[in-house]
XYZ file of N, CA and C in Angstrom:
504
model
N 9.948 -11.216 17.140
C 11.201 -11.578 16.911
C 11.410 -13.168 16.942
N 10.503 -13.753 17.808
C 10.612 -15.153 17.777
C 10.000 -15.780 16.491
N 9.135 -15.117 15.840
C 8.719 -15.828 14.565
C 9.860 -15.473 13.452
N 10.512 -14.269 13.602
C 11.518 -14.192 12.531
C 12.760 -15.232 12.805
N 13.022 -15.540 14.191
C 13.976 -16.614 14.408
C 13.398 -17.874 14.039
N 12.181 -18.219 13.572
C 11.638 -19.369 13.257
C 11.247 -20.362 14.559
N 11.115 -19.611 15.677
C 10.946 -20.249 17.076
C 9.337 -20.350 17.203
N 8.636 -19.399 16.574
C 7.227 -19.506 16.543
C 6.711 -19.453 15.129
N 5.559 -19.977 14.767
C 5.169 -20.051 13.454
C 4.367 -18.801 13.510
N 4.193 -18.173 12.103
C 3.448 -17.050 11.786
C 2.047 -17.411 11.359
N 1.786 -18.594 10.817
C 0.436 -19.063 10.412
C 0.122 -18.244 9.085
N 1.072 -18.049 8.289
C 0.743 -17.492 7.002
C 2.036 -17.827 5.946
N 1.584 -18.209 4.948
C 2.718 -18.620 4.061
C 3.455 -17.720 3.293
N 3.108 -16.465 3.319
C 3.652 -15.292 2.638
C 4.630 -14.563 3.559
N 4.207 -14.218 4.852
C 4.797 -13.463 5.827
C 5.371 -14.262 6.917
N 6.669 -14.057 7.282
C 7.323 -14.693 8.455
C 6.825 -14.133 9.803
N 6.496 -12.851 9.771
C 6.215 -12.232 11.066
C 4.793 -11.458 10.751
N 3.887 -12.081 11.700
C 2.365 -11.597 11.578
C 2.002 -11.272 13.041
N 0.994 -10.658 13.207
C 0.375 -10.468 14.564
C -0.931 -11.240 14.510
N -2.065 -10.750 14.872
C -3.241 -11.414 14.934
C -3.801 -11.704 13.726
N -4.614 -12.682 13.494
C -5.458 -13.100 12.195
C -4.355 -13.220 11.094
N -2.995 -13.736 11.357
C -2.233 -13.970 10.422
C -1.735 -12.887 9.348
N -2.037 -11.582 9.737
C -1.647 -10.472 8.906
C -0.896 -9.512 9.604
N 0.288 -9.072 8.917
C 1.195 -8.252 9.582
C 0.877 -6.786 9.749
N -0.208 -6.311 9.135
C -0.588 -5.141 9.104
C -1.112 -4.584 10.406
N -2.051 -5.160 11.217
C -2.354 -4.722 12.441
C -1.141 -4.706 13.547
N -0.357 -5.798 13.302
C 0.781 -5.595 14.226
C 1.707 -4.462 13.854
N 1.993 -4.323 12.656
C 2.801 -3.095 12.369
C 2.226 -1.791 12.661
N 0.944 -1.538 12.399
C 0.393 -0.338 12.849
C 0.279 -0.146 14.411
N 0.015 -1.323 15.174
C 0.021 -1.218 16.630
C 1.360 -0.711 17.069
N 2.482 -1.519 16.580
C 3.868 -0.936 16.731
C 4.217 0.399 16.444
N 3.481 0.916 15.381
C 3.839 2.414 14.946
C 3.096 3.237 15.815
N 1.921 3.131 16.423
C 1.391 3.828 17.395
C 2.243 3.736 18.657
N 2.679 2.607 19.063
C 3.432 2.443 20.171
C 4.783 3.275 19.938
N 5.293 3.368 18.940
C 6.784 4.014 18.707
C 6.421 5.428 18.915
N 5.334 5.970 18.767
C 5.196 7.504 18.982
C 5.372 7.780 20.427
N 5.066 6.881 21.550
C 5.285 7.251 22.620
C 6.771 7.629 23.016
N 7.713 6.670 22.683
C 8.998 6.993 22.824
C 9.610 8.157 22.065
N 9.003 8.407 20.811
C 9.631 9.685 20.157
C 8.972 10.881 20.597
N 7.987 10.954 21.295
C 7.325 11.916 22.177
C 8.446 12.192 23.184
N 8.776 11.334 24.005
C 9.751 11.519 24.999
C 11.232 11.815 24.588
N 11.601 11.559 23.374
C 12.815 11.857 22.968
C 12.965 13.397 22.638
N 11.694 13.765 22.015
C 11.605 15.377 21.774
C 11.743 16.019 23.177
N 10.837 15.501 24.098
C 10.551 16.264 25.365
C 12.018 16.388 26.040
N 12.744 15.086 26.365
C 14.078 15.096 26.982
C 14.974 15.854 26.237
N 14.838 15.896 24.961
C 16.003 16.816 24.200
C 15.858 18.347 24.610
N 14.478 18.790 24.707
C 14.382 20.040 25.126
C 14.873 20.303 26.446
N 14.586 19.443 27.292
C 15.025 19.443 28.827
C 16.481 19.115 29.038
N 17.154 18.872 28.006
C 18.619 18.429 27.929
C 19.029 17.283 28.975
N 18.102 16.252 28.911
C 18.350 15.054 29.711
C 18.630 14.012 28.761
N 19.952 13.872 28.486
C 20.507 13.030 27.334
C 20.386 11.409 27.757
N 20.510 11.124 29.050
C 20.556 9.939 29.325
C 19.190 9.140 29.108
N 18.167 10.022 29.372
C 16.727 9.449 29.130
C 16.321 9.559 27.598
N 17.040 10.470 26.730
C 16.984 10.502 25.357
C 17.486 9.272 24.870
N 18.694 8.786 25.340
C 19.122 7.535 24.814
C 18.437 6.368 25.190
N 17.862 6.342 26.420
C 16.967 5.281 26.892
C 15.661 5.118 25.910
N 15.186 6.277 25.529
C 13.916 6.192 24.713
C 14.273 6.045 23.184
N 15.526 6.364 22.897
C 16.026 6.192 21.483
C 16.169 4.567 21.291
N 16.705 3.937 22.286
C 16.780 2.529 22.198
C 15.327 1.952 22.063
N 14.507 2.326 22.800
C 13.181 1.649 22.775
C 12.409 1.964 21.436
N 12.778 3.174 20.934
C 12.155 3.494 19.625
C 12.755 2.556 18.427
N 14.210 2.466 18.540
C 14.838 1.448 17.575
C 14.326 0.129 17.738
N 14.073 -0.382 19.029
C 13.683 -1.712 19.254
C 12.326 -1.922 18.343
N 11.238 -0.838 18.726
C 9.981 -0.879 18.197
C 10.259 -0.770 16.571
N 10.921 0.136 16.200
C 11.193 0.332 14.672
C 11.690 -1.058 14.015
N 12.534 -1.781 14.475
C 12.961 -3.069 14.174
C 11.673 -3.994 14.038
N 11.017 -3.887 14.934
C 9.785 -4.807 14.898
C 8.892 -4.511 13.709
N 8.717 -3.052 13.465
C 8.034 -2.540 12.391
C 8.536 -3.022 10.938
N 9.798 -3.027 10.982
C 10.406 -3.313 9.621
C 10.265 -4.777 9.390
N 10.560 -5.691 10.662
C 10.303 -7.158 10.519
C 8.835 -7.610 9.848
N 7.723 -6.753 10.237
C 6.470 -6.894 9.808
C 6.381 -6.651 8.258
N 7.274 -5.593 7.838
C 7.150 -5.381 6.284
C 5.726 -4.697 6.016
N 5.017 -4.087 6.951
C 3.729 -3.415 6.734
C 3.829 -1.948 6.350
N 3.444 -1.870 5.108
C 3.414 -0.546 4.510
C 2.550 0.416 5.247
N 1.431 0.083 5.797
C 0.441 0.951 6.476
C 1.159 1.383 7.837
N 1.933 0.635 8.420
C 2.855 0.880 9.641
C 3.952 1.998 9.244
N 4.585 1.992 8.098
C 5.493 3.038 7.698
C 4.734 4.241 7.399
N 3.677 4.321 6.757
C 2.938 5.544 6.759
C 2.353 6.062 8.015
N 2.141 5.229 8.794
C 1.455 5.619 10.195
C 2.458 6.362 10.959
N 3.743 5.743 11.082
C 4.788 6.213 11.877
C 5.183 7.573 11.298
N 5.287 7.789 10.085
C 5.720 8.993 9.326
C 4.549 9.998 9.781
N 3.269 9.832 9.434
C 2.161 10.650 9.725
C 2.139 11.238 11.048
N 2.335 10.135 12.041
C 2.288 10.485 13.456
C 3.524 11.189 13.864
N 4.533 10.987 13.452
C 5.725 11.722 13.625
C 5.487 13.285 13.163
N 4.888 13.414 12.088
C 4.701 14.763 11.564
C 3.985 15.515 12.596
N 2.737 14.952 13.119
C 1.958 15.597 14.016
C 2.732 15.852 15.368
N 3.378 14.771 15.662
C 3.998 14.805 17.000
C 5.018 15.842 17.105
N 5.873 16.036 16.153
C 6.985 17.103 16.070
C 6.688 18.316 15.230
N 5.507 18.557 15.016
C 5.090 19.976 14.355
C 5.399 20.951 15.423
N 4.905 20.800 16.678
C 5.151 21.909 17.714
C 6.588 22.406 17.850
N 7.439 21.266 17.561
C 8.790 21.630 17.692
C 9.549 22.407 16.651
N 8.773 22.522 15.503
C 9.141 23.226 14.146
C 8.810 24.884 14.483
N 8.086 25.216 15.402
C 7.865 26.484 15.761
C 8.726 27.227 16.718
N 9.453 28.257 16.356
C 10.429 28.930 17.197
C 9.926 30.337 17.208
N 9.830 30.835 18.458
C 9.670 32.368 18.712
C 8.415 32.835 17.723
N 7.368 31.909 17.658
C 6.103 32.225 17.029
C 6.204 32.048 15.624
N 7.466 31.842 14.992
C 7.373 31.659 13.600
C 7.697 30.211 13.334
N 7.237 29.709 12.074
C 7.430 28.395 11.624
C 8.668 28.134 10.846
N 9.382 27.193 11.464
C 10.714 26.892 10.574
C 10.463 26.370 9.248
N 8.988 26.029 8.938
C 8.612 25.394 7.538
C 8.680 26.639 6.567
N 8.811 27.726 6.966
C 8.865 28.859 5.958
C 10.239 28.796 5.149
N 11.257 28.055 5.541
C 12.426 28.077 4.843
C 12.236 27.214 3.599
N 12.864 27.584 2.579
C 12.799 26.861 1.246
C 13.359 25.429 1.365
N 14.635 25.336 2.180
C 15.293 24.348 2.343
C 14.507 23.125 3.080
N 13.735 23.668 4.092
C 13.000 22.672 5.057
C 11.803 22.140 4.175
N 11.377 23.031 3.232
C 10.212 22.558 2.237
C 10.556 21.462 1.412
N 11.762 21.721 0.838
C 12.523 20.776 0.009
C 12.704 19.435 0.627
N 13.348 19.546 1.944
C 13.493 18.317 2.683
C 12.397 17.436 3.003
N 11.248 18.270 3.338
C 9.944 17.532 3.655
C 9.351 16.899 2.300
N 9.455 17.587 1.128
C 8.811 16.957 0.061
C 9.820 15.734 -0.336
N 10.989 15.732 -0.467
C 11.812 14.680 -0.742
C 11.889 13.417 0.290
N 11.487 13.996 1.390
C 11.183 12.730 2.417
C 9.875 12.061 2.086
N 8.949 12.782 1.747
C 7.619 12.346 1.426
C 7.739 11.399 -0.010
N 8.442 11.808 -0.870
C 8.860 11.161 -2.067
C 9.461 10.044 -1.702
N 10.489 9.740 -1.000
C 11.210 8.733 -0.594
C 10.271 7.763 0.145
N 9.447 8.137 0.884
C 8.481 7.362 1.687
C 7.560 6.689 0.733
N 7.015 7.416 -0.259
C 6.007 6.854 -0.991
C 6.623 5.828 -1.947
N 8.008 5.956 -2.440
C 8.712 5.124 -3.211
C 9.034 3.819 -2.447
N 9.340 3.974 -1.171
C 9.809 2.917 -0.378
C 8.480 2.135 -0.155
N 7.391 2.775 0.174
C 6.074 1.950 0.492
C 5.543 1.150 -0.718
N 5.936 1.860 -2.091
C 5.465 1.068 -3.240
C 6.216 -0.278 -3.671
N 7.606 0.119 -3.355
C 8.592 -0.767 -3.767
C 8.852 -1.919 -2.901
N 8.457 -1.697 -1.588
C 8.459 -2.633 -0.540
C 7.845 -4.016 -0.878
N 6.630 -3.817 -1.475
C 5.986 -5.203 -2.032
C 5.326 -4.679 -3.318
N 6.015 -4.230 -4.424
C 5.574 -3.822 -5.711
C 4.502 -4.595 -6.243
N 4.376 -5.903 -6.243
C 3.321 -6.546 -6.782
C 2.124 -6.480 -6.046
N 2.029 -6.416 -4.754
C 0.944 -6.149 -3.873
C 0.380 -4.797 -4.244
N 1.140 -3.838 -4.238
C 0.813 -2.480 -4.615
C 0.218 -2.386 -5.962
N 0.778 -2.989 -7.101
C 0.196 -3.234 -8.426
C -1.262 -3.827 -8.383
N -1.187 -4.834 -7.507
C -2.829 -5.478 -7.412
C -3.713 -4.595 -6.804
N -3.396 -3.676 -5.712
C -4.294 -2.928 -5.153
C -4.442 -1.677 -6.302
N -3.642 -1.190 -7.052
C -3.892 -0.198 -8.069
C -4.922 -0.803 -9.106
N -4.732 -2.192 -9.412
C -5.636 -2.737 -10.180
C -7.208 -2.855 -9.679
N -7.291 -3.153 -8.386
C -8.635 -3.166 -7.919
C -9.062 -1.826 -7.805
N -8.370 -0.762 -7.445
C -8.929 0.424 -7.356
C -9.300 0.940 -8.829
N -8.504 0.817 -9.855
C -8.879 1.206 -11.179
C -10.064 0.398 -11.529
N -10.329 -0.822 -11.458
C -11.507 -1.618 -11.888
C -12.555 -1.109 -11.167
N -12.514 -0.972 -9.871
C -13.700 -0.376 -9.053
C -14.025 1.067 -9.444
N -13.150 2.011 -9.769
C -13.433 3.150 -10.309
C -14.242 3.064 -11.723
N -13.915 2.261 -12.526
C -14.671 1.968 -13.821
C -16.053 1.436 -13.388
N -16.152 0.633 -12.307
C -17.524 0.241 -12.094
C -18.317 1.465 -11.493
N -17.639 2.337 -10.803
C -18.513 3.512 -10.232
C -18.839 4.389 -11.390
N -17.722 4.349 -12.377
C -17.999 5.526 -13.515
C -19.285 4.919 -14.263
N -19.596 3.464 -14.453
C -20.665 2.855 -15.212
C -22.083 3.134 -14.581
N -21.927 2.883 -13.168
C -23.266 3.140 -12.368
C -22.858 4.087 -11.111
N -22.770 5.273 -11.396
C -22.208 6.364 -10.419
C -23.366 6.474 -9.180
N -24.572 6.438 -9.526
C -25.558 6.890 -8.511
C -26.224 5.707 -7.672
N -26.533 4.686 -8.450
C -27.240 3.610 -7.842
C -26.278 2.269 -7.638
N -25.126 2.349 -8.317
C -24.217 1.166 -8.028
C -24.692 -0.077 -8.507
N -24.340 -1.186 -8.167
C -24.718 -2.523 -8.470
C -25.758 -3.208 -7.459
N -25.686 -2.570 -6.634
C -26.859 -3.069 -5.452
C -25.964 -4.054 -4.403
N -26.615 -4.537 -3.389
C -26.030 -5.473 -2.517
C -25.437 -6.712 -3.015
N -24.010 -6.927 -2.823
C -23.333 -7.783 -3.396
C -22.975 -7.795 -4.910
N -23.222 -6.577 -5.377
C -23.018 -6.262 -6.752
C -21.604 -6.261 -7.003
N -20.574 -5.554 -6.095
C -19.288 -5.561 -6.541
C -18.602 -6.854 -6.379
N -18.916 -7.812 -5.667
C -18.412 -9.070 -5.673
C -18.892 -9.803 -6.909
N -20.109 -9.623 -7.219
C -20.583 -10.407 -8.464
C -20.131 -9.732 -9.728
N -19.766 -8.523 -9.885
C -19.473 -7.969 -11.236
C -17.872 -7.685 -11.133
N -17.078 -7.591 -10.117
C -15.853 -7.147 -10.240
C -14.729 -7.999 -11.357
N -15.150 -9.357 -11.235
C -14.340 -10.221 -12.053
C -14.578 -10.018 -13.566
N -15.703 -9.453 -14.025
C -15.962 -9.160 -15.456
C -15.164 -7.951 -15.822
N -15.133 -6.947 -14.762
C -14.283 -5.761 -15.170
C -12.777 -6.058 -15.121
N -12.378 -7.032 -14.423
C -10.895 -7.263 -14.411
C -10.702 -8.127 -15.595
N -11.647 -8.886 -16.235
C -11.481 -9.718 -17.367
C -11.373 -8.673 -18.516
N -12.086 -7.544 -18.439
C -12.198 -6.599 -19.609
C -10.844 -6.030 -19.517
N -10.299 -5.510 -18.426
C -9.043 -4.976 -18.216
C -7.978 -5.678 -19.035
N -7.883 -6.924 -18.637
C -6.656 -7.722 -19.400
C -6.967 -8.131 -20.706
N -8.370 -8.059 -21.187
C -8.553 -8.389 -22.496
C -8.176 -7.098 -23.421
């Protein structure tokens, strides 16, 4: 938060909030993992009907989520969503039956996944497009030499040729 308020420098020209090594990804993912702890206690204390503790852990979770959104880390958003799915899956089972059997719940889960994928893509669209370009050209390299590859250091030596062919 001190970096966002410009009291500390982030040591990166693109990102105002970074963690170690001038990259917001590790900080965001660390915060995502840390956010699962208060989310666990929110679910636990909701079951026990201890609403004062639910409020406390909700405030803590919101504070951590604020940090995650400040980093702008797409990996952190995917991590928090995936972790929350695994964390709250046991709460979706009532009397030995899964609540996921309902068509409405399935539609809501698919809609949530669609919104998450779109949000992750459009958060930094240019960066996502750049990653798709790298993955596409790497797939083309694998297609040309599927078994033996290019050898040690071959990707680095040949990738730019494939990228040039893509733009040509």
